[in-house]
PDB file of C-alpha atoms and ligand atoms in Angstrom:
ATOM      1  CA  MET A  13      -2.664  39.620 194.896  1.00 79.00           C
ATOM      2  CA  GLN A  14      -4.995  41.470 197.244  1.00 92.00           C
ATOM      3  CA  THR A  15      -3.795  41.631 200.852  1.00 94.00           C
ATOM      4  CA  ASP A  16      -6.180  40.518 203.592  1.00 96.00           C
ATOM      5  CA  LEU A  17      -6.446  43.734 205.621  1.00 97.00           C
ATOM      6  CA  SER A  18      -6.794  41.780 208.874  1.00 96.00           C
ATOM      7  CA  ARG A  19      -3.013  41.143 208.522  1.00 97.00           C
ATOM      8  CA  ILE A  20      -2.326  44.894 208.805  1.00 98.00           C
ATOM      9  CA  ALA A  21      -1.505  46.396 212.212  1.00 98.00           C
ATOM     10  CA  LEU A  22       0.340  49.355 213.734  1.00 98.00           C
ATOM     11  CA  ARG A  23       3.097  49.159 216.323  1.00 98.00           C
ATOM     12  CA  PRO A  24       6.174  51.176 217.382  1.00 98.00           C
ATOM     13  CA  PHE A  25       9.336  50.660 215.321  1.00 98.00           C
ATOM     14  CA  ARG A  26      12.058  48.272 216.503  1.00 98.00           C
ATOM     15  CA  LEU A  27      15.731  48.144 215.577  1.00 98.00           C
ATOM     16  CA  SER A  28      15.042  44.736 214.047  1.00 98.00           C
ATOM     17  CA  ASP A  29      12.927  46.537 211.391  1.00 98.00           C
ATOM     18  CA  ALA A  30      16.083  48.024 209.820  1.00 98.00           C
ATOM     19  CA  ASP A  31      16.119  45.824 206.701  1.00 98.00           C
ATOM     20  CA  ASP A  32      12.424  46.423 206.052  1.00 98.00           C
ATOM     21  CA  VAL A  33      12.768  50.166 206.678  1.00 98.00           C
ATOM     22  CA  LEU A  34      15.695  50.286 204.243  1.00 98.00           C
ATOM     23  CA  SER A  35      13.530  48.518 201.692  1.00 98.00           C
ATOM     24  CA  PHE A  36      10.778  51.158 201.576  1.00 98.00           C
ATOM     25  CA  GLY A  37      12.853  54.115 202.876  1.00 98.00           C
ATOM     26  CA  GLY A  38      15.448  53.449 200.202  1.00 98.00           C
ATOM     27  CA  ASP A  39      12.907  53.634 197.402  1.00 98.00           C
ATOM     28  CA  ASP A  40      12.701  57.020 195.648  1.00 97.00           C
ATOM     29  CA  GLN A  41       9.141  56.260 194.534  1.00 96.00           C
ATOM     30  CA  VAL A  42       8.172  56.332 198.214  1.00 98.00           C
ATOM     31  CA  THR A  43      10.464  59.061 199.542  1.00 97.00           C
ATOM     32  CA  ARG A  44      10.407  61.660 196.769  1.00 95.00           C
ATOM     33  CA  VAL A  45       7.247  63.253 198.168  1.00 95.00           C
ATOM     34  CA  LEU A  46       8.236  62.990 201.838  1.00 96.00           C
ATOM     35  CA  ARG A  47       9.380  66.330 203.193  1.00 93.00           C
ATOM     36  CA  GLY A  48      12.629  66.150 205.162  1.00 90.00           C
ATOM     37  CA  PHE A  49      13.070  62.435 204.433  1.00 94.00           C
ATOM     38  CA  LYS A  50      16.412  61.695 202.804  1.00 94.00           C
ATOM     39  CA  THR A  51      16.277  58.434 200.866  1.00 97.00           C
ATOM     40  CA  LEU A  52      18.099  55.736 202.855  1.00 98.00           C
ATOM     41  CA  THR A  53      21.034  53.977 201.219  1.00 98.00           C
ATOM     42  CA  THR A  54      22.480  51.655 203.880  1.00 98.00           C
ATOM     43  CA  LYS A  55      21.321  49.512 206.790  1.00 98.00           C
ATOM     44  CA  ASP A  56      23.215  51.823 209.170  1.00 98.00           C
ATOM     45  CA  GLU A  57      21.179  54.766 207.907  1.00 98.00           C
ATOM     46  CA  ALA A  58      18.021  52.749 208.475  1.00 98.00           C
ATOM     47  CA  LEU A  59      19.142  51.907 212.030  1.00 98.00           C
ATOM     48  CA  ASN A  60      19.934  55.568 212.715  1.00 98.00           C
ATOM     49  CA  PHE A  61      16.548  56.565 211.307  1.00 97.00           C
ATOM     50  CA  ILE A  62      14.803  54.158 213.693  1.00 98.00           C
ATOM     51  CA  LYS A  63      16.956  55.213 216.663  1.00 98.00           C
ATOM     52  CA  ASN A  64      17.033  58.969 216.088  1.00 97.00           C
ATOM     53  CA  VAL A  65      13.776  59.718 214.285  1.00 96.00           C
ATOM     54  CA  CYS A  66      11.241  56.960 214.948  1.00 96.00           C
ATOM     55  CA  SER A  67      11.932  55.973 218.558  1.00 96.00           C
ATOM     56  CA  PRO A  68      11.986  59.494 220.076  1.00 95.00           C
ATOM     57  CA  HIS A  69       9.015  60.634 217.989  1.00 95.00           C
ATOM     58  CA  PRO A  70       5.823  61.415 219.966  1.00 93.00           C
ATOM     59  CA  TRP A  71       3.680  59.285 217.620  1.00 96.00           C
ATOM     60  CA  ARG A  72       5.163  57.355 214.738  1.00 97.00           C
ATOM     61  CA  ARG A  73       3.980  53.821 214.086  1.00 98.00           C
ATOM     62  CA  SER A  74       5.144  51.133 211.732  1.00 98.00           C
ATOM     63  CA  ILE A  75       2.498  49.826 209.352  1.00 98.00           C
ATOM     64  CA  CYS A  76       3.033  46.074 209.573  1.00 98.00           C
ATOM     65  CA  ILE A  77       1.936  43.059 207.629  1.00 98.00           C
ATOM     66  CA  ASP A  78       2.286  39.940 209.762  1.00 97.00           C
ATOM     67  CA  ASP A  79       4.526  42.074 212.027  1.00 97.00           C
ATOM     68  CA  ARG A  80       6.934  43.029 209.172  1.00 98.00           C
ATOM     69  CA  SER A  81       7.325  46.773 208.644  1.00 98.00           C
ATOM     70  CA  ILE A  82       6.038  48.019 205.281  1.00 98.00           C
ATOM     71  CA  GLY A  83       5.501  51.711 205.989  1.00 98.00           C
ATOM     72  CA  PHE A  84       4.562  54.251 208.621  1.00 98.00           C
ATOM     73  CA  VAL A  85       1.879  56.574 209.945  1.00 98.00           C
ATOM     74  CA  THR A  86       2.960  59.677 211.817  1.00 97.00           C
ATOM     75  CA  MET A  87       1.151  62.275 213.898  1.00 96.00           C
ATOM     76  CA  PHE A  88       3.260  65.407 214.366  1.00 95.00           C
ATOM     77  CA  PRO A  89       1.697  67.105 217.395  1.00 94.00           C
ATOM     78  CA  GLY A  90       1.513  70.872 217.624  1.00 92.00           C
ATOM     79  CA  SER A  91       2.936  72.632 220.667  1.00 91.00           C
ATOM     80  CA  GLY A  92       1.828  75.481 222.914  1.00 91.00           C
ATOM     81  CA  ASP A  93      -1.490  76.890 221.753  1.00 89.00           C
ATOM     82  CA  ASP A  94      -1.441  74.393 218.852  1.00 88.00           C
ATOM     83  CA  ARG A  95      -1.228  71.337 221.104  1.00 86.00           C
ATOM     84  CA  HIS A  96      -4.827  70.292 220.342  1.00 84.00           C
ATOM     85  CA  LYS A  97      -3.862  69.356 216.798  1.00 89.00           C
ATOM     86  CA  ALA A  98      -1.482  67.147 214.877  1.00 95.00           C
ATOM     87  CA  ASP A  99      -0.304  66.798 211.284  1.00 96.00           C
ATOM     88  CA  THR A 100      -0.938  63.387 209.754  1.00 97.00           C
ATOM     89  CA  GLY A 101       1.624  61.751 207.465  1.00 97.00           C
ATOM     90  CA  TYR A 102       2.191  58.274 206.038  1.00 98.00           C
ATOM     91  CA  ALA A 103       3.996  56.211 203.428  1.00 98.00           C
ATOM     92  CA  LEU A 104       3.850  52.610 202.256  1.00 98.00           C
ATOM     93  CA  ALA A 105       6.219  50.279 200.403  1.00 98.00           C
ATOM     94  CA  ALA A 106       5.391  50.577 196.701  1.00 98.00           C
ATOM     95  CA  ARG A 107       4.704  46.875 196.158  1.00 97.00           C
ATOM     96  CA  TYR A 108       1.678  47.156 198.491  1.00 98.00           C
ATOM     97  CA  TRP A 109       0.098  50.245 196.931  1.00 98.00           C
ATOM     98  CA  GLY A 110      -3.502  50.233 195.775  1.00 98.00           C
ATOM     99  CA  GLN A 111      -4.912  47.660 198.197  1.00 98.00           C
ATOM    100  CA  GLY A 112      -6.418  49.944 200.839  1.00 98.00           C
ATOM    101  CA  ILE A 113      -3.596  49.286 203.320  1.00 98.00           C
ATOM    102  CA  THR A 114      -2.769  52.924 204.064  1.00 98.00           C
ATOM    103  CA  THR A 115      -6.455  53.802 204.355  1.00 98.00           C
ATOM    104  CA  LYS A 116      -6.862  51.066 206.946  1.00 97.00           C
ATOM    105  CA  ALA A 117      -3.665  52.129 208.758  1.00 98.00           C
ATOM    106  CA  VAL A 118      -4.712  55.793 208.969  1.00 97.00           C
ATOM    107  CA  LYS A 119      -8.189  54.853 210.212  1.00 95.00           C
ATOM    108  CA  THR A 120      -6.598  52.705 212.905  1.00 96.00           C
ATOM    109  CA  ALA A 121      -4.231  55.550 213.835  1.00 96.00           C
ATOM    110  CA  LEU A 122      -7.131  57.998 214.144  1.00 93.00           C
ATOM    111  CA  SER A 123      -8.963  55.739 216.544  1.00 90.00           C
ATOM    112  CA  GLN A 124      -5.802  55.628 218.699  1.00 92.00           C
ATOM    113  CA  VAL A 125      -4.885  59.327 218.743  1.00 92.00           C
ATOM    114  CA  PHE A 126      -8.167  61.232 218.803  1.00 87.00           C
ATOM    115  CA  LYS A 127      -8.218  61.549 222.577  1.00 85.00           C
ATOM    116  CA  ASP A 128      -4.748  63.156 222.543  1.00 87.00           C
ATOM    117  CA  TYR A 129      -5.040  65.081 219.271  1.00 89.00           C
ATOM    118  CA  PRO A 130      -8.698  65.903 218.619  1.00 88.00           C
ATOM    119  CA  ASP A 131      -7.996  68.075 215.589  1.00 94.00           C
ATOM    120  CA  LEU A 132      -6.023  66.501 212.766  1.00 96.00           C
ATOM    121  CA  GLN A 133      -4.776  68.100 209.601  1.00 97.00           C
ATOM    122  CA  SER A 134      -2.773  66.964 206.619  1.00 98.00           C
ATOM    123  CA  PHE A 135      -0.986  68.740 203.794  1.00 97.00           C
ATOM    124  CA  VAL A 136      -0.641  67.010 200.425  1.00 98.00           C
ATOM    125  CA  ALA A 137       0.988  68.232 197.210  1.00 97.00           C
ATOM    126  CA  VAL A 138      -1.709  68.932 194.601  1.00 98.00           C
ATOM    127  CA  GLU A 139      -0.279  66.320 192.248  1.00 97.00           C
ATOM    128  CA  ASN A 140      -0.283  63.538 194.892  1.00 98.00           C
ATOM    129  CA  LYS A 141      -3.701  62.165 194.001  1.00 98.00           C
ATOM    130  CA  ALA A 142      -3.210  58.795 195.742  1.00 98.00           C
ATOM    131  CA  SER A 143      -2.544  60.512 199.058  1.00 98.00           C
ATOM    132  CA  GLN A 144      -5.550  62.811 198.615  1.00 98.00           C
ATOM    133  CA  ARG A 145      -7.694  59.772 197.904  1.00 98.00           C
ATOM    134  CA  VAL A 146      -6.503  58.119 201.115  1.00 98.00           C
ATOM    135  CA  LEU A 147      -7.601  61.169 203.112  1.00 98.00           C
ATOM    136  CA  ASP A 148     -10.936  61.317 201.272  1.00 97.00           C
ATOM    137  CA  LYS A 149     -11.587  57.646 202.033  1.00 97.00           C
ATOM    138  CA  VAL A 150     -10.617  58.013 205.698  1.00 95.00           C
ATOM    139  CA  GLY A 151     -13.082  60.889 206.029  1.00 94.00           C
ATOM    140  CA  PHE A 152     -10.842  63.942 206.100  1.00 96.00           C
ATOM    141  CA  GLN A 153     -12.406  67.117 204.736  1.00 97.00           C
ATOM    142  CA  ARG A 154     -10.662  68.934 201.903  1.00 98.00           C
ATOM    143  CA  GLU A 155     -10.332  72.547 203.058  1.00 98.00           C
ATOM    144  CA  GLY A 156      -8.624  74.128 200.053  1.00 98.00           C
ATOM    145  CA  VAL A 157      -5.334  74.757 198.314  1.00 98.00           C
ATOM    146  CA  LEU A 158      -2.467  76.746 199.780  1.00 98.00           C
ATOM    147  CA  ARG A 159      -0.601  78.137 196.797  1.00 98.00           C
ATOM    148  CA  LYS A 160       3.201  77.967 196.778  1.00 98.00           C
ATOM    149  CA  TYR A 161       3.022  76.930 200.407  1.00 97.00           C
ATOM    150  CA  LEU A 162       6.263  75.030 200.995  1.00 95.00           C
ATOM    151  CA  TYR A 163       9.411  73.548 199.521  1.00 93.00           C
ATOM    152  CA  LEU A 164       9.298  69.834 198.835  1.00 93.00           C
ATOM    153  CA  LYS A 165      12.551  68.271 197.668  1.00 91.00           C
ATOM    154  CA  GLY A 166      13.712  71.514 196.101  1.00 91.00           C
ATOM    155  CA  ASP A 167      10.462  72.595 194.430  1.00 95.00           C
ATOM    156  CA  ILE A 168       7.939  75.044 195.790  1.00 97.00           C
ATOM    157  CA  LYS A 169       4.556  73.345 195.902  1.00 97.00           C
ATOM    158  CA  ASP A 170       0.859  74.108 196.009  1.00 98.00           C
ATOM    159  CA  MET A 171      -0.532  72.048 198.883  1.00 98.00           C
ATOM    160  CA  VAL A 172      -4.034  70.742 199.525  1.00 98.00           C
ATOM    161  CA  VAL A 173      -4.949  71.118 203.190  1.00 98.00           C
ATOM    162  CA  TYR A 174      -7.262  68.578 204.824  1.00 98.00           C
ATOM    163  CA  SER A 175      -8.751  68.376 208.302  1.00 97.00           C
ATOM    164  CA  PHE A 176     -10.508  65.761 210.416  1.00 95.00           C
ATOM    165  CA  LEU A 177     -11.930  67.144 213.635  1.00 93.00           C
ATOM    166  CA  SER A 178     -13.158  64.903 216.434  1.00 85.00           C
ATOM    167  CA  SER A 179     -15.977  67.427 216.963  1.00 84.00           C
ATOM    168  CA  ASP A 180     -17.336  66.371 213.551  1.00 79.00           C
ATOM    169  CA  LEU A 181     -18.023  62.909 214.911  1.00 75.00           C
ATOM    170  CA  SER A 182     -21.391  62.545 216.535  1.00 56.00           C
ATOM    171  CA  ASN A 183     -20.945  59.529 218.800  1.00 51.00           C
ATOM    172  CA  ASP A 184     -18.459  57.555 220.871  1.00 44.00           C
ATOM    173  CA  LEU A 185     -14.919  58.294 219.663  1.00 44.00           C
ATOM    174  CA  SER A 186     -13.623  54.972 220.870  1.00 46.00           C
ATOM    175  CA  SER A 187     -15.750  53.143 218.312  1.00 43.00           C
ATOM    176  CA  ASP A 188     -13.715  51.849 215.364  1.00 49.00           C
ATOM    177  CA  GLU A 189     -16.993  51.675 213.457  1.00 42.00           C
ATOM    178  CA  LEU A 190     -17.340  55.448 213.630  1.00 42.00           C
ATOM    179  CA  ILE A 191     -13.852  55.937 212.311  1.00 46.00           C
ATOM    180  CA  THR A 192     -14.632  53.514 209.509  1.00 43.00           C
ATOM    181  CA  HIS A 193     -17.850  55.323 208.615  1.00 41.00           C
ATOM    182  CA  PRO A 194     -17.317  58.933 209.712  1.00 43.00           C
ATOM    183  CA  SER A 195     -20.697  60.598 209.149  1.00 40.00           C
ATOM    184  CA  SER A 196     -21.603  61.404 205.562  1.00 37.00           C
ATOM    185  CA  ARG A 197     -18.302  62.925 204.496  1.00 41.00           C
ATOM    186  CA  ASP A 198     -17.358  60.065 202.248  1.00 38.00           C
ATOM    187  CA  GLU A 199     -20.493  60.471 200.167  1.00 36.00           C
ATOM    188  CA  GLY A 200     -19.162  63.396 198.181  1.00 33.00           C
ATOM    189  CA  ARG A 201     -15.885  61.802 197.293  1.00 33.00           C
ATOM    190  CA  PRO A 202     -14.702  61.839 193.700  1.00 31.00           C
TER     191      PRO A 202
HETATM  192  C1  LIG B  48      -0.011  57.724 199.161  1.00 78.25           C
HETATM  193  C2  LIG B  48       0.192  56.259 199.581  1.00 78.25           C
HETATM  194  C3  LIG B  48       0.551  56.212 201.058  1.00 78.25           C
HETATM  195  C4  LIG B  48      -1.136  55.514 199.325  1.00 78.25           C
HETATM  196  O1  LIG B  48      -1.024  54.214 199.857  1.00 78.25           O
HETATM  197  P1  LIG B  48      -2.021  53.025 199.407  1.00 78.25           P
HETATM  198  O2  LIG B  48      -1.933  51.957 200.435  1.00 78.25           O
HETATM  199  O3  LIG B  48      -1.784  52.679 197.996  1.00 78.25           O
HETATM  200  O4  LIG B  48      -3.439  53.769 199.541  1.00 78.25           O
HETATM  201  P2  LIG B  48      -4.872  53.060 199.428  1.00 78.25           P
HETATM  202  O5  LIG B  48      -4.767  51.808 198.630  1.00 78.25           O
HETATM  203  O6  LIG B  48      -5.451  52.994 200.790  1.00 78.25           O
HETATM  204  O7  LIG B  48      -5.690  54.156 198.598  1.00 78.25           O
HETATM  205  C5  LIG B  48      -5.127  54.730 197.425  1.00 78.25           C
HETATM  206  C6  LIG B  48      -6.229  55.316 196.575  1.00 78.25           C
HETATM  207  O8  LIG B  48      -5.651  56.246 195.648  1.00 78.25           O
HETATM  208  C7  LIG B  48      -6.061  55.894 194.341  1.00 78.25           C
HETATM  209  N1  LIG B  48      -5.022  56.349 193.436  1.00 78.25           N
HETATM  210  C8  LIG B  48      -3.782  55.854 193.276  1.00 78.25           C
HETATM  211  N2  LIG B  48      -3.125  56.565 192.337  1.00 78.25           N
HETATM  212  C9  LIG B  48      -3.982  57.526 191.922  1.00 78.25           C
HETATM  213  C10 LIG B  48      -3.902  58.583 190.959  1.00 78.25           C
HETATM  214  N3  LIG B  48      -2.789  58.796 190.252  1.00 78.25           N
HETATM  215  N4  LIG B  48      -4.985  59.381 190.782  1.00 78.25           N
HETATM  216  C11 LIG B  48      -6.117  59.189 191.492  1.00 78.25           C
HETATM  217  N5  LIG B  48      -6.255  58.198 192.441  1.00 78.25           N
HETATM  218  C12 LIG B  48      -5.194  57.393 192.631  1.00 78.25           C
HETATM  219  C13 LIG B  48      -6.247  54.397 194.391  1.00 78.25           C
HETATM  220  O9  LIG B  48      -7.026  53.943 193.313  1.00 78.25           O
HETATM  221  C14 LIG B  48      -6.954  54.274 195.742  1.00 78.25           C
HETATM  222  O10 LIG B  48      -8.297  54.699 195.674  1.00 78.25           O
HETATM  223  P3  LIG B  48      -9.536  53.634 195.523  1.00 78.25           P
HETATM  224  O11 LIG B  48      -9.454  52.729 196.718  1.00 78.25           O
HETATM  225  O12 LIG B  48     -10.746  54.489 195.501  1.00 78.25           O
HETATM  226  O13 LIG B  48      -9.297  52.877 194.244  1.00 78.25           O
HETATM  227  C15 LIG B  48       1.311  55.568 198.768  1.00 78.25           C
HETATM  228  O14 LIG B  48       1.067  55.787 197.399  1.00 78.25           O
HETATM  229  C16 LIG B  48       2.700  56.126 199.103  1.00 78.25           C
HETATM  230  O15 LIG B  48       3.362  55.660 200.028  1.00 78.25           O
HETATM  231  N6  LIG B  48       3.123  57.140 198.342  1.00 78.25           N
HETATM  232  C17 LIG B  48       4.433  57.791 198.591  1.00 78.25           C
HETATM  233  C18 LIG B  48       4.441  58.526 199.927  1.00 78.25           C
HETATM  234  C19 LIG B  48       3.313  59.545 200.037  1.00 78.25           C
HETATM  235  O16 LIG B  48       2.818  60.079 199.040  1.00 78.25           O
HETATM  236  N7  LIG B  48       2.929  59.846 201.284  1.00 78.25           N
HETATM  237  C20 LIG B  48       1.920  60.846 201.560  1.00 78.25           C
HETATM  238  C21 LIG B  48       2.564  62.183 201.564  1.00 78.25           C
HETATM  239  S1  LIG B  48       1.322  63.459 201.813  1.00 78.25           S
END
């Protein structure tokens, strides 16, 4: 059944999300492409993940449906001379895939972080077509492929690098409408 996207919202994680976080964070389908994310096996691990990873993080939000956690969007800010930019990451519980939920969540995240992180980038394994499609739909620009760029769960991977620069937007950054329809970038999508 198609989810009504008006039920989707972002908020910080809470300890009470532990069962829901274990549900998607304990699923290898979701975690096998997440760098540095060890698949969760117990509720205690989920609680520790929320306490030690999510809560102190500069910008990690729970993707929620009716306030229940079903995934996350993360902006990893750069530091020093790289502080203008952030790396964008996300994941969603498998039972909700293919309904546009992550695309909506990332668009919402962009509208919230652009003032702090005007230059966003994202790195996606070449074989992760669903994730590339999300970035295409949001309006990220595909920059190219970095060959044998990093280790992901024990394998060295070619990574597609994407960017979304606030300077590419022509009007008021606070407008959700602009984030939803970011210039003409989406026209050339596959
Ligand atoms: C990537 C992920 C977040 C996408 O979430 P989602 O909510 O299903 O994404 P959306 O529904 O917004 O968009 C997915 C798009 O990819 C497309 N897609 C899915 N599988 C695909 C494939 N194998 N090849 C090409 N396109 C594919 C869908 O058809 C959809 O495009 P459409 O709307 O044009 O039909 C989800 O699959 C996930 O959590 N994967 C594991 C974690 C992950 O990969 N995180 C990103 C790491 S870079």
